[in-house]
PDB file of C-alpha atoms in Angstrom:
ATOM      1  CA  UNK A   1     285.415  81.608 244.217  1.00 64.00           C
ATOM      2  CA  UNK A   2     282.460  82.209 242.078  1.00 88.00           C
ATOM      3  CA  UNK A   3     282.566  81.347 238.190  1.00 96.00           C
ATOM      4  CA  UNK A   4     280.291  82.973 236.036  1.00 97.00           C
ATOM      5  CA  UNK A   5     279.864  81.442 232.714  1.00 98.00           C
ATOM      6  CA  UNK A   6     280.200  84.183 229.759  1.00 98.00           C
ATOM      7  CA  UNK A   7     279.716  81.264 226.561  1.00 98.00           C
ATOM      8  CA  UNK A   8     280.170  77.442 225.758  1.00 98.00           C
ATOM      9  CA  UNK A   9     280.783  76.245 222.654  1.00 98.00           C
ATOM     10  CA  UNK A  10     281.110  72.866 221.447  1.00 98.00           C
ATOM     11  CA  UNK A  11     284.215  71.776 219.627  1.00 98.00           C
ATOM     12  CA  UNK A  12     286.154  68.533 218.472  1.00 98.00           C
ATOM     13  CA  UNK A  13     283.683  66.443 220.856  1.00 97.00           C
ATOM     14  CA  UNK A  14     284.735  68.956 223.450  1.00 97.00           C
ATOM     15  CA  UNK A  15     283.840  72.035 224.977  1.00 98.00           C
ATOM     16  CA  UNK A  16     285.262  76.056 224.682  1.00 98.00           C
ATOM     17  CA  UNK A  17     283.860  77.815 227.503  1.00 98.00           C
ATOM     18  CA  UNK A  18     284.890  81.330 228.590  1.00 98.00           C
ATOM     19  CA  UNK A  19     284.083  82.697 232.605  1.00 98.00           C
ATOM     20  CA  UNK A  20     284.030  85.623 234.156  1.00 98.00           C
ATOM     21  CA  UNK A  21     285.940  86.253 237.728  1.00 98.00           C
ATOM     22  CA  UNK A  22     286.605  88.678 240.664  1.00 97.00           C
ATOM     23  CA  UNK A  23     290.157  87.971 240.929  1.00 98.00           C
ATOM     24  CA  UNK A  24     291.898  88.868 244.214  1.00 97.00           C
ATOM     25  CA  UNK A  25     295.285  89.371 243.120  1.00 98.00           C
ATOM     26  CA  UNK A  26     294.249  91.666 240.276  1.00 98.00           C
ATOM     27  CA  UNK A  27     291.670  93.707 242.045  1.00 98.00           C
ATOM     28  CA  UNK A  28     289.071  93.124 239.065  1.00 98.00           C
ATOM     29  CA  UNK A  29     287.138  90.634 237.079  1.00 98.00           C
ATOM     30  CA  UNK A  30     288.791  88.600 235.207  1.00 98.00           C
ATOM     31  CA  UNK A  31     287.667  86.482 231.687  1.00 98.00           C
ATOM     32  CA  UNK A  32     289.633  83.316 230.685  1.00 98.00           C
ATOM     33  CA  UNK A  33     289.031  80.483 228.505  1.00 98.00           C
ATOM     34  CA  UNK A  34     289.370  76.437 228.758  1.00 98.00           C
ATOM     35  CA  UNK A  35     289.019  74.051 226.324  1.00 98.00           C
ATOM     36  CA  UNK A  36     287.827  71.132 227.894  1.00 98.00           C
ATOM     37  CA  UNK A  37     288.276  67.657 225.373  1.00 97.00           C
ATOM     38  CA  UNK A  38     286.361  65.037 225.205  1.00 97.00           C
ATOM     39  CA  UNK A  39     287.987  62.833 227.503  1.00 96.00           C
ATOM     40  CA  UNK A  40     287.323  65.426 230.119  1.00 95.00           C
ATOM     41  CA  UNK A  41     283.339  64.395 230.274  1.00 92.00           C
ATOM     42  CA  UNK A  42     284.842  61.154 230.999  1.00 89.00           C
ATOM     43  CA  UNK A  43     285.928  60.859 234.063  1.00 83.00           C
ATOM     44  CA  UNK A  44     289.801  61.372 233.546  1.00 85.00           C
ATOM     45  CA  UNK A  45     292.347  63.687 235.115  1.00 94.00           C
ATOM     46  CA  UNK A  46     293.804  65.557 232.200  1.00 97.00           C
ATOM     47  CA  UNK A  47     297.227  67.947 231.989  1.00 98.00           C
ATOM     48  CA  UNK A  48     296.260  71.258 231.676  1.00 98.00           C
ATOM     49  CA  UNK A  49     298.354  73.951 228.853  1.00 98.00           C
ATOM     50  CA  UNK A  50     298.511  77.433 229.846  1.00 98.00           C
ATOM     51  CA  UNK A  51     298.618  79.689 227.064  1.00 98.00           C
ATOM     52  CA  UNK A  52     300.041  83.371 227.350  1.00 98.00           C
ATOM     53  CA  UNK A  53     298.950  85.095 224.269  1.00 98.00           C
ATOM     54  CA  UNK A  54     300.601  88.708 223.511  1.00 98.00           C
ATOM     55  CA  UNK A  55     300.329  92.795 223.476  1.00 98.00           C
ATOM     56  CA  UNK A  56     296.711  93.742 222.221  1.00 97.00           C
ATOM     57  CA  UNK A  57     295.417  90.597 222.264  1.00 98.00           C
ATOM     58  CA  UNK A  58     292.726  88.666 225.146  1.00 98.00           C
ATOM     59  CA  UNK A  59     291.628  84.953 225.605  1.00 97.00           C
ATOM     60  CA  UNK A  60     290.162  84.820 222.100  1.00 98.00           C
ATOM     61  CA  UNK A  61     292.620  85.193 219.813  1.00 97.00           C
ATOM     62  CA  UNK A  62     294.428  82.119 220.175  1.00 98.00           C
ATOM     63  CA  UNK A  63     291.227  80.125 220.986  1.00 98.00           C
ATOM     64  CA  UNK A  64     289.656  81.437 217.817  1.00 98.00           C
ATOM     65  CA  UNK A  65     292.683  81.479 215.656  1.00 98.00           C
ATOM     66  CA  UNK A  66     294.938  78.514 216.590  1.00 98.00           C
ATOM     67  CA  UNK A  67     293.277  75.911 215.423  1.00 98.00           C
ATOM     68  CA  UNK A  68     294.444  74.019 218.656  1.00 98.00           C
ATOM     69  CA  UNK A  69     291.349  72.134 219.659  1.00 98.00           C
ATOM     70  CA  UNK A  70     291.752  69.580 217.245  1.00 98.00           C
ATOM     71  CA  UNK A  71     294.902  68.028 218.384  1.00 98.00           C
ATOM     72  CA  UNK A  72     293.742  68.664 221.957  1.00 98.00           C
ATOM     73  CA  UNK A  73     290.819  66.535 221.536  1.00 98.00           C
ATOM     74  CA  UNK A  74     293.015  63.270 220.595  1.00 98.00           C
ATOM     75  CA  UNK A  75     295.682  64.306 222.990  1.00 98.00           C
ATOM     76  CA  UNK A  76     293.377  64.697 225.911  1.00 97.00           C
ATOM     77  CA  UNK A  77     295.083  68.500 226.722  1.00 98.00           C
ATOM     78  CA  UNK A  78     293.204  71.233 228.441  1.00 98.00           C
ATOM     79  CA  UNK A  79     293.988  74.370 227.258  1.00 98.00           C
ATOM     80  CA  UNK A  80     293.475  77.358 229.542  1.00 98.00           C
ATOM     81  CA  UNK A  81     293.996  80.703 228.244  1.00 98.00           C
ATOM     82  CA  UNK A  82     293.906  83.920 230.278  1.00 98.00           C
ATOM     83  CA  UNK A  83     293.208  87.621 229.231  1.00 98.00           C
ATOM     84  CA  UNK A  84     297.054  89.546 228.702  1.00 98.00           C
ATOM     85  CA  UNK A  85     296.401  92.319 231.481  1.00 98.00           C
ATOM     86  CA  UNK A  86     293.895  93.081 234.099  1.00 98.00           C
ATOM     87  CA  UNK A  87     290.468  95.341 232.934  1.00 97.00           C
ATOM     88  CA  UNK A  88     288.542  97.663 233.724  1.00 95.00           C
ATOM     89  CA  UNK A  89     287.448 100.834 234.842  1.00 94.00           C
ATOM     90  CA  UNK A  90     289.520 101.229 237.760  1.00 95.00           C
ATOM     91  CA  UNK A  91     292.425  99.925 236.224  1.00 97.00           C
ATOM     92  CA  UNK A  92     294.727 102.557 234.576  1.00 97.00           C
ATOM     93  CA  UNK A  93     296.304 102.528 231.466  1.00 96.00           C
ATOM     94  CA  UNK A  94     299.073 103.840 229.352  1.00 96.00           C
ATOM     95  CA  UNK A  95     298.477 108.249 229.987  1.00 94.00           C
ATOM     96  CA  UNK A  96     299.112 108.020 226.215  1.00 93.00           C
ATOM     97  CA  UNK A  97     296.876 105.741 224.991  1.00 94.00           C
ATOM     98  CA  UNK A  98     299.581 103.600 223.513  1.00 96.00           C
ATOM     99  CA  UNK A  99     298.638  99.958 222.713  1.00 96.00           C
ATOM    100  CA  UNK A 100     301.930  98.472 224.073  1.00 97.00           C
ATOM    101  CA  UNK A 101     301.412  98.905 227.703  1.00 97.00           C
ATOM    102  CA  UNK A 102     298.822  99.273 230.081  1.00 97.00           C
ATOM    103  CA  UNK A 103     295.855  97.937 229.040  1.00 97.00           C
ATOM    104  CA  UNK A 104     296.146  94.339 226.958  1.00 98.00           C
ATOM    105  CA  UNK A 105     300.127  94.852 227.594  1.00 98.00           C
ATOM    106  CA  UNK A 106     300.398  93.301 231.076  1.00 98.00           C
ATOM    107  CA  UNK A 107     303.529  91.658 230.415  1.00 98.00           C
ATOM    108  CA  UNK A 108     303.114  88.673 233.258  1.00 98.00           C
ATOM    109  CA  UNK A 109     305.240  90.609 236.145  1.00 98.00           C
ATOM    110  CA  UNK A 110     303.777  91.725 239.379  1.00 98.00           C
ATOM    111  CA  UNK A 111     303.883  95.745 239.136  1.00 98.00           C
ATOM    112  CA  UNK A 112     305.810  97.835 242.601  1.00 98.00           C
ATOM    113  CA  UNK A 113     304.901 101.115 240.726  1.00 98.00           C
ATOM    114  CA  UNK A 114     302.178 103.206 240.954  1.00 97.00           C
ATOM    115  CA  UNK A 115     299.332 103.306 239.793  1.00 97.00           C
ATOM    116  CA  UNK A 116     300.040  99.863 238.676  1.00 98.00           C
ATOM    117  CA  UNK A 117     300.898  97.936 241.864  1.00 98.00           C
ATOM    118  CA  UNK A 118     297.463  97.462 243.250  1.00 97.00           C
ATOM    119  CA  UNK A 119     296.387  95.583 239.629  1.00 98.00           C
ATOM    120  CA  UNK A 120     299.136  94.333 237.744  1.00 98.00           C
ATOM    121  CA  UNK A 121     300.142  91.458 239.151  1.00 98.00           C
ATOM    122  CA  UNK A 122     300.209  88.857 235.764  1.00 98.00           C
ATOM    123  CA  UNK A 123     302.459  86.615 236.866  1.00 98.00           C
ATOM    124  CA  UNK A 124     301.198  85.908 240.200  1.00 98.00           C
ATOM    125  CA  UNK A 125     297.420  85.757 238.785  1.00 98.00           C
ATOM    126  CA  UNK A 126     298.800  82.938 235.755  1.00 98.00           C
ATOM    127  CA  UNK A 127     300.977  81.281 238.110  1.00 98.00           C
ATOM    128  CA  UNK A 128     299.021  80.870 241.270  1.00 98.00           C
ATOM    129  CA  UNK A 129     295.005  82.186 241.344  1.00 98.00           C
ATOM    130  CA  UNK A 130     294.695  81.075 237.960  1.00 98.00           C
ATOM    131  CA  UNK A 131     295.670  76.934 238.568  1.00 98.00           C
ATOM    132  CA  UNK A 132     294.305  77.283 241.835  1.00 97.00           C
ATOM    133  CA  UNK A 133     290.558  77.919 240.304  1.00 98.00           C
ATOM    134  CA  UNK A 134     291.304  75.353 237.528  1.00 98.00           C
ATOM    135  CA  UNK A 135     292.135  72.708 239.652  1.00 97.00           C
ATOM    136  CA  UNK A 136     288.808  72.996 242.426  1.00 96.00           C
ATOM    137  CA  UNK A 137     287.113  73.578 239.582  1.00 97.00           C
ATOM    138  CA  UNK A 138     287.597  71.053 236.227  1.00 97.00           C
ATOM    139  CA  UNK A 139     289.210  67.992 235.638  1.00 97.00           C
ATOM    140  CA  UNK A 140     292.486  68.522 235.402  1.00 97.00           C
ATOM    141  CA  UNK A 141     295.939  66.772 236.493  1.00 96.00           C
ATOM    142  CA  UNK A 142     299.153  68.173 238.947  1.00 94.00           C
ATOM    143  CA  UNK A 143     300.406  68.291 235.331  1.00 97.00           C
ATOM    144  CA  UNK A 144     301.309  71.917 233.696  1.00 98.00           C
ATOM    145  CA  UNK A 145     303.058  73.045 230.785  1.00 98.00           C
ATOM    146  CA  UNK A 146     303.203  76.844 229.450  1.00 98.00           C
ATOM    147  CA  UNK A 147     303.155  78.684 225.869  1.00 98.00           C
ATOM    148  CA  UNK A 148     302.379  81.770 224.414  1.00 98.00           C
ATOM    149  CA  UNK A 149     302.812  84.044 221.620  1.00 98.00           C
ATOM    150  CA  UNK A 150     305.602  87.753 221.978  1.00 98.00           C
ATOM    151  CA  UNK A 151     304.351  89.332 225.104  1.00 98.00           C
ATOM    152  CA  UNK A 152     303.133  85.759 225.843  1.00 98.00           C
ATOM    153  CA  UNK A 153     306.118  83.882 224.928  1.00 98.00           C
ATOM    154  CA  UNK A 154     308.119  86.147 227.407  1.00 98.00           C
ATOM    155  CA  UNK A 155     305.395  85.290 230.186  1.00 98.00           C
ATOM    156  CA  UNK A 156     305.502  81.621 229.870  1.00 98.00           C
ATOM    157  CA  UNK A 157     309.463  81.470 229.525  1.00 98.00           C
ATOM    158  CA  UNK A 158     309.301  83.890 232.869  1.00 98.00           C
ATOM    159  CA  UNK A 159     306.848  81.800 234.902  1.00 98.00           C
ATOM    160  CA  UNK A 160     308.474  78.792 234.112  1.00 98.00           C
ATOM    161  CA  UNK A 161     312.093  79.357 234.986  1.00 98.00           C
ATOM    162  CA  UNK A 162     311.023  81.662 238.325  1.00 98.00           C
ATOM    163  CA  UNK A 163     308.957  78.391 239.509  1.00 98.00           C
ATOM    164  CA  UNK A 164     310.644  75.693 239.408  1.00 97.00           C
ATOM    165  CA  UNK A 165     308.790  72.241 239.702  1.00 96.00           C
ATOM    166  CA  UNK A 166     305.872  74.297 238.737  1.00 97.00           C
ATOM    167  CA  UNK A 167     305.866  73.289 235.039  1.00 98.00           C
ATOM    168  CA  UNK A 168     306.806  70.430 233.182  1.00 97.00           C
ATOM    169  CA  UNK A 169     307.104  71.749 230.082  1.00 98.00           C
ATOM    170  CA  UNK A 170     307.773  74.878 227.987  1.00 98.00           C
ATOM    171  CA  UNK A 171     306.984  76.326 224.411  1.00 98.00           C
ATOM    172  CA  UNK A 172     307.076  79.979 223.063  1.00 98.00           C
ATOM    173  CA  UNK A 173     306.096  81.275 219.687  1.00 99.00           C
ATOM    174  CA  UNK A 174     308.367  84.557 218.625  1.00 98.00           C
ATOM    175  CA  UNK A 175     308.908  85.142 222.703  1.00 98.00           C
ATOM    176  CA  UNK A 176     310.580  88.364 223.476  1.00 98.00           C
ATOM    177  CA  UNK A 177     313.124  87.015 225.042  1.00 98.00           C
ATOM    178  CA  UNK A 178     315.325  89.894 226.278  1.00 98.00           C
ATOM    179  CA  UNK A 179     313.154  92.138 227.693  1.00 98.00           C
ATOM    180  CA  UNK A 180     316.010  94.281 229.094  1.00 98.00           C
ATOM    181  CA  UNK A 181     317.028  95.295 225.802  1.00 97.00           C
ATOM    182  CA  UNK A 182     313.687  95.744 223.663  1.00 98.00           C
ATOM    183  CA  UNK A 183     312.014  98.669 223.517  1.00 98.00           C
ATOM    184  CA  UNK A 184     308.780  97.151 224.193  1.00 98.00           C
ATOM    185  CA  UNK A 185     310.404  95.560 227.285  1.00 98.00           C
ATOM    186  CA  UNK A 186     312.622  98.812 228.527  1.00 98.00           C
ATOM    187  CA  UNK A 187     308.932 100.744 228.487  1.00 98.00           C
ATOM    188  CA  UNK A 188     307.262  97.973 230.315  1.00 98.00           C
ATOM    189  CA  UNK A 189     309.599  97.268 233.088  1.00 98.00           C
ATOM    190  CA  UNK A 190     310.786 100.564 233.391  1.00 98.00           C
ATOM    191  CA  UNK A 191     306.870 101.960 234.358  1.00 98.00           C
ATOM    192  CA  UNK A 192     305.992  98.627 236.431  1.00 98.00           C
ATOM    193  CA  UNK A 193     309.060  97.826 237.959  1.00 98.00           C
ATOM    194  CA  UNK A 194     310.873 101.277 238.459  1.00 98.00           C
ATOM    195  CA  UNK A 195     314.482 102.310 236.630  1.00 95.00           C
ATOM    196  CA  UNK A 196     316.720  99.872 239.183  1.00 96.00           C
ATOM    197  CA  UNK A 197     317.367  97.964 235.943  1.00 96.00           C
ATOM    198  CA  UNK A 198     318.871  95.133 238.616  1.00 96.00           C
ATOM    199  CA  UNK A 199     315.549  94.068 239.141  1.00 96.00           C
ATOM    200  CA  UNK A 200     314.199  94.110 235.882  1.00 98.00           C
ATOM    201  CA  UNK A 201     317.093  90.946 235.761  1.00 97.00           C
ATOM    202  CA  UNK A 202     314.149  88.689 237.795  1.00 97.00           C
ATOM    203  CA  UNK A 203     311.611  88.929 234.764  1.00 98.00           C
ATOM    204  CA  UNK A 204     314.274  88.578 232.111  1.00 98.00           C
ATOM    205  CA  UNK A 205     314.373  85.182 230.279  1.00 98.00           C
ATOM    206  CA  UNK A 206     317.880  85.177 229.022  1.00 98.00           C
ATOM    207  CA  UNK A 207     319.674  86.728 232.790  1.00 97.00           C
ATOM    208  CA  UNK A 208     316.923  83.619 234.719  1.00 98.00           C
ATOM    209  CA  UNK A 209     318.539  81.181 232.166  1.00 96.00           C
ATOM    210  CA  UNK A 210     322.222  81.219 233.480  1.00 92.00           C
ATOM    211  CA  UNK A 211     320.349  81.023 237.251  1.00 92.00           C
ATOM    212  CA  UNK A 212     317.952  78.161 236.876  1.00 93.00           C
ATOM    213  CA  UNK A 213     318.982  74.757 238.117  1.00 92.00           C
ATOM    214  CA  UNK A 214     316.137  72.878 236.142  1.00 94.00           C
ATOM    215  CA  UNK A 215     316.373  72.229 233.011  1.00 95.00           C
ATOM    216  CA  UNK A 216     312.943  71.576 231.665  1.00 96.00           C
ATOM    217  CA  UNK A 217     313.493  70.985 227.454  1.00 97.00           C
ATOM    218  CA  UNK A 218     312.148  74.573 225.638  1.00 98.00           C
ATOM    219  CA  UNK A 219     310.986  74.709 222.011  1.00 98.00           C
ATOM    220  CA  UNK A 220     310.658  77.969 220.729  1.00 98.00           C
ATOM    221  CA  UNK A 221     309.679  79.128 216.596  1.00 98.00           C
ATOM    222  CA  UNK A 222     310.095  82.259 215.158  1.00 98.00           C
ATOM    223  CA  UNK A 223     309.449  83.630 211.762  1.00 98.00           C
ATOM    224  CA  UNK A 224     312.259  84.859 209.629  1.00 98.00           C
ATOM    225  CA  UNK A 225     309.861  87.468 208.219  1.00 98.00           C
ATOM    226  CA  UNK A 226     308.764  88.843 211.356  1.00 98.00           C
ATOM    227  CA  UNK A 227     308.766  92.569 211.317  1.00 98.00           C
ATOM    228  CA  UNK A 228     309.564  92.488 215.334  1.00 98.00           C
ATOM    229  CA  UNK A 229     312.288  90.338 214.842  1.00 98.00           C
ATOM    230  CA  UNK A 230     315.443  92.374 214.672  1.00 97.00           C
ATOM    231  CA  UNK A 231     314.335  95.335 217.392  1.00 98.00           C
ATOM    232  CA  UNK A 232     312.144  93.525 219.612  1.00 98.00           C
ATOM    233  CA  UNK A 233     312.128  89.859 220.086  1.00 98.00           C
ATOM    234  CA  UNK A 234     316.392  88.825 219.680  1.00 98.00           C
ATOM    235  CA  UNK A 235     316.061  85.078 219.791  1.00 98.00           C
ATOM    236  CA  UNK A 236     320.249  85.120 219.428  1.00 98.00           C
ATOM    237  CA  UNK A 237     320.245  86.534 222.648  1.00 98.00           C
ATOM    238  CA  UNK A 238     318.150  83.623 224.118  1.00 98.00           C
ATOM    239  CA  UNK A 239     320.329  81.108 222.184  1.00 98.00           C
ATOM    240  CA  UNK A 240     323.412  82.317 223.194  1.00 98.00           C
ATOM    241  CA  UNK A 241     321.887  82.829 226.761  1.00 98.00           C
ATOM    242  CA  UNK A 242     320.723  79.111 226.726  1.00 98.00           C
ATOM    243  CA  UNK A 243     324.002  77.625 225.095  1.00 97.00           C
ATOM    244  CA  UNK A 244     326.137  79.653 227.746  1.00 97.00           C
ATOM    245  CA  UNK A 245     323.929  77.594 230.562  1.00 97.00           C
ATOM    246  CA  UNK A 246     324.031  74.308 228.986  1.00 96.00           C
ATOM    247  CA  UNK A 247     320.060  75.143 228.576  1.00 97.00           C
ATOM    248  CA  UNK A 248     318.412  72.949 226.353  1.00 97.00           C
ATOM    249  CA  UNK A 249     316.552  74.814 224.098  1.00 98.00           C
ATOM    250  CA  UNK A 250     315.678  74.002 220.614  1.00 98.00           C
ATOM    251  CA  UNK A 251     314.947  77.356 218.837  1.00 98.00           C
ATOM    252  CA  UNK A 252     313.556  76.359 215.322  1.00 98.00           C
ATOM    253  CA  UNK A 253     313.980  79.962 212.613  1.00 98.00           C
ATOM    254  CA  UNK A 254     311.131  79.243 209.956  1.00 98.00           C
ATOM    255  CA  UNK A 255     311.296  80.606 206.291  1.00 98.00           C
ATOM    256  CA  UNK A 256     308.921  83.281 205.359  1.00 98.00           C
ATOM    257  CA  UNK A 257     306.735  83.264 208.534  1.00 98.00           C
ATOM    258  CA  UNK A 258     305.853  86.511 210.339  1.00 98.00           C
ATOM    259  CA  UNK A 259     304.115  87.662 213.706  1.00 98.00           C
ATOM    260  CA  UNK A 260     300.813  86.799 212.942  1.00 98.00           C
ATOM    261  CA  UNK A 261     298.406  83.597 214.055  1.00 98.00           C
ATOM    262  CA  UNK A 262     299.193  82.312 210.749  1.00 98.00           C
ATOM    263  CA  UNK A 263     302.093  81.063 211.989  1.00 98.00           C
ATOM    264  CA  UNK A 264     301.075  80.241 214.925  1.00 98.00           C
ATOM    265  CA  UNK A 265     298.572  78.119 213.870  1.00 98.00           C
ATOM    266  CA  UNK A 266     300.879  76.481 211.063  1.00 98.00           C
ATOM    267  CA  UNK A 267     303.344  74.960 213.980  1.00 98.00           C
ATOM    268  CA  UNK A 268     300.819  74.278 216.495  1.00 98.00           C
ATOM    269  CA  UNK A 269     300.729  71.008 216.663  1.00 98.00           C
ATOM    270  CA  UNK A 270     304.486  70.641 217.436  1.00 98.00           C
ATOM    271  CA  UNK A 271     303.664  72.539 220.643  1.00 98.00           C
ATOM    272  CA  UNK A 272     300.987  70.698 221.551  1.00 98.00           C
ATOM    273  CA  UNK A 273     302.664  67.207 220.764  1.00 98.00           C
ATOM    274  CA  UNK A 274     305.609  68.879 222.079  1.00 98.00           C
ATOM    275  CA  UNK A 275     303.670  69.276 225.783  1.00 98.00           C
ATOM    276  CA  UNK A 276     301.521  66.113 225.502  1.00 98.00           C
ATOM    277  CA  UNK A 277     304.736  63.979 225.556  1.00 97.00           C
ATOM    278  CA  UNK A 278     306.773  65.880 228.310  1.00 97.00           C
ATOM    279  CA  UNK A 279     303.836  65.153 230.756  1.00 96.00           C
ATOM    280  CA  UNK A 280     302.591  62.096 230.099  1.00 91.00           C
ATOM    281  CA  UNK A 281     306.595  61.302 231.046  1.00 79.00           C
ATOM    282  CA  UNK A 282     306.220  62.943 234.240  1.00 58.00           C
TER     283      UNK A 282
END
């Protein structure tokens, strides 16, 4: 599979490069980002993060905004972060124009609707065709962990517990963590999955939680002053869902913090230390 390089920056002793690819599972070209660190021009084998970021947003916002790299360059992490929905042309959209689905709201399931079937396919693109080109093509471990931001969050808690052995370890920031009962989830699975809201269960992180037999350790934050808080993102549900399954899951409610990369970026590091120690254990 071809990579075409889009830009290369240098950063932390390390590299941010972004690449453009025809992705099979998507039916379009595709644009992701990888911070390679240091220690990656040096010969070693280094775990690779996945990062899912959320509705609106593409591969830049958390490389530009996070203020990851840092920490990533003395941990020796790779960071790969994909775009939130497939693009282009071909690829429809919401009919409305709406920014929360469609277009930047792929919400990391594999679509059985049309017109979406034949390119929205998220979570097989992050969870297979994505670490597949990673691995032939940089320097990176068996190792994986997963994070993201809302939309993101959901993905990464998703694609974790529906592969097990896959990851070995697991963040969210402010996940939406009951899809089934959000309105931003209800409009998303509804259109991509159809209105048998049995199968809507399969891309649901609270219903997975009481199925999954591995217990891979989850931190999740969320802001107390996050405006989706109450109608969208229901972290009691998760909690309750996780303490139900004898999950662990250590969901951390932070003062004053809202939605934005502000808080992402102030908590960060946790994540990344968070991921750096679960697979150096493994």
């Amino acid at each position: 599979m071809t990579l075409e390089i889009v830009s290369s920056n240098k950063s932390f002793g390390g590299w941010h490069k972004r690449y453009r690819h025809r992705s099979s599972t998507l039916n379009c070209d595709m644009v992701f980002a990888v911070y390679l660190p240091p220690q990656a021009e040096q010969g070693a084998r280094l775990p690779v993060l996945y990062w899912l970021s959320g509705l609106t947003c593409t591969d830049e916002n958390f490389m530009q905004k996070a203020g990851a790299q840092r920490l990533a360059a003395e941990l020796g992490l790779i960071i790969v972060a994909p775009d939130t929905s497939p693009r282009g042309a071909e690829v429809p959209g919401d009919p409305d124009g709406a920014w929360d689905f469609g277009l930047g709201a792929g919400f990391y399931v594999n679509a059985t609707q049309e017109p979406y079937a034949r390119h929205y396919r998220m979570h097989d693109y992050v969870v297979h065709e994505l670490p597949a080109l990673i691995e032939e093509n940089f320097p990176v471990s068996e190792k994986r962990g997963i994070s993201g931001h809302s939309m993101g969050g959901h993905g990464a808690l998703v694609c974790a517990l529906r592969n097990p052995g896959r990851y070995q370890s697991i963040s969210a920031f402010a996940p939406i963590s009951n899809p089934m009962a959000c309105p931003w989830g209800e409009k998303a699975l509804g259109r991509y999955l159809g209105n048998d809201r049995s199968r809507w269960r399969e891309w649901d992180a609270c219903a997975l939680l009481a199925e999954t037999n591995e217990k891979l350790p989850i931190l999740v934050d969320q802001g107390d002053r996050d405006d989706f808080l109450v109608n969208q993102l229901k972290p009691e549900a998760l909690q309750a869902a996780a303490r139900s399954a004898g999950y662990p899951l250590t969901l951390r409610l932070q003062p004053g913090y809202d939605h934005s990369y502000y808080f992402i970026a102030s908590f960060i590091d946790d994540h990344l230390r968070h991921h750096s120690e679960a697979l150096s254990a493994h």
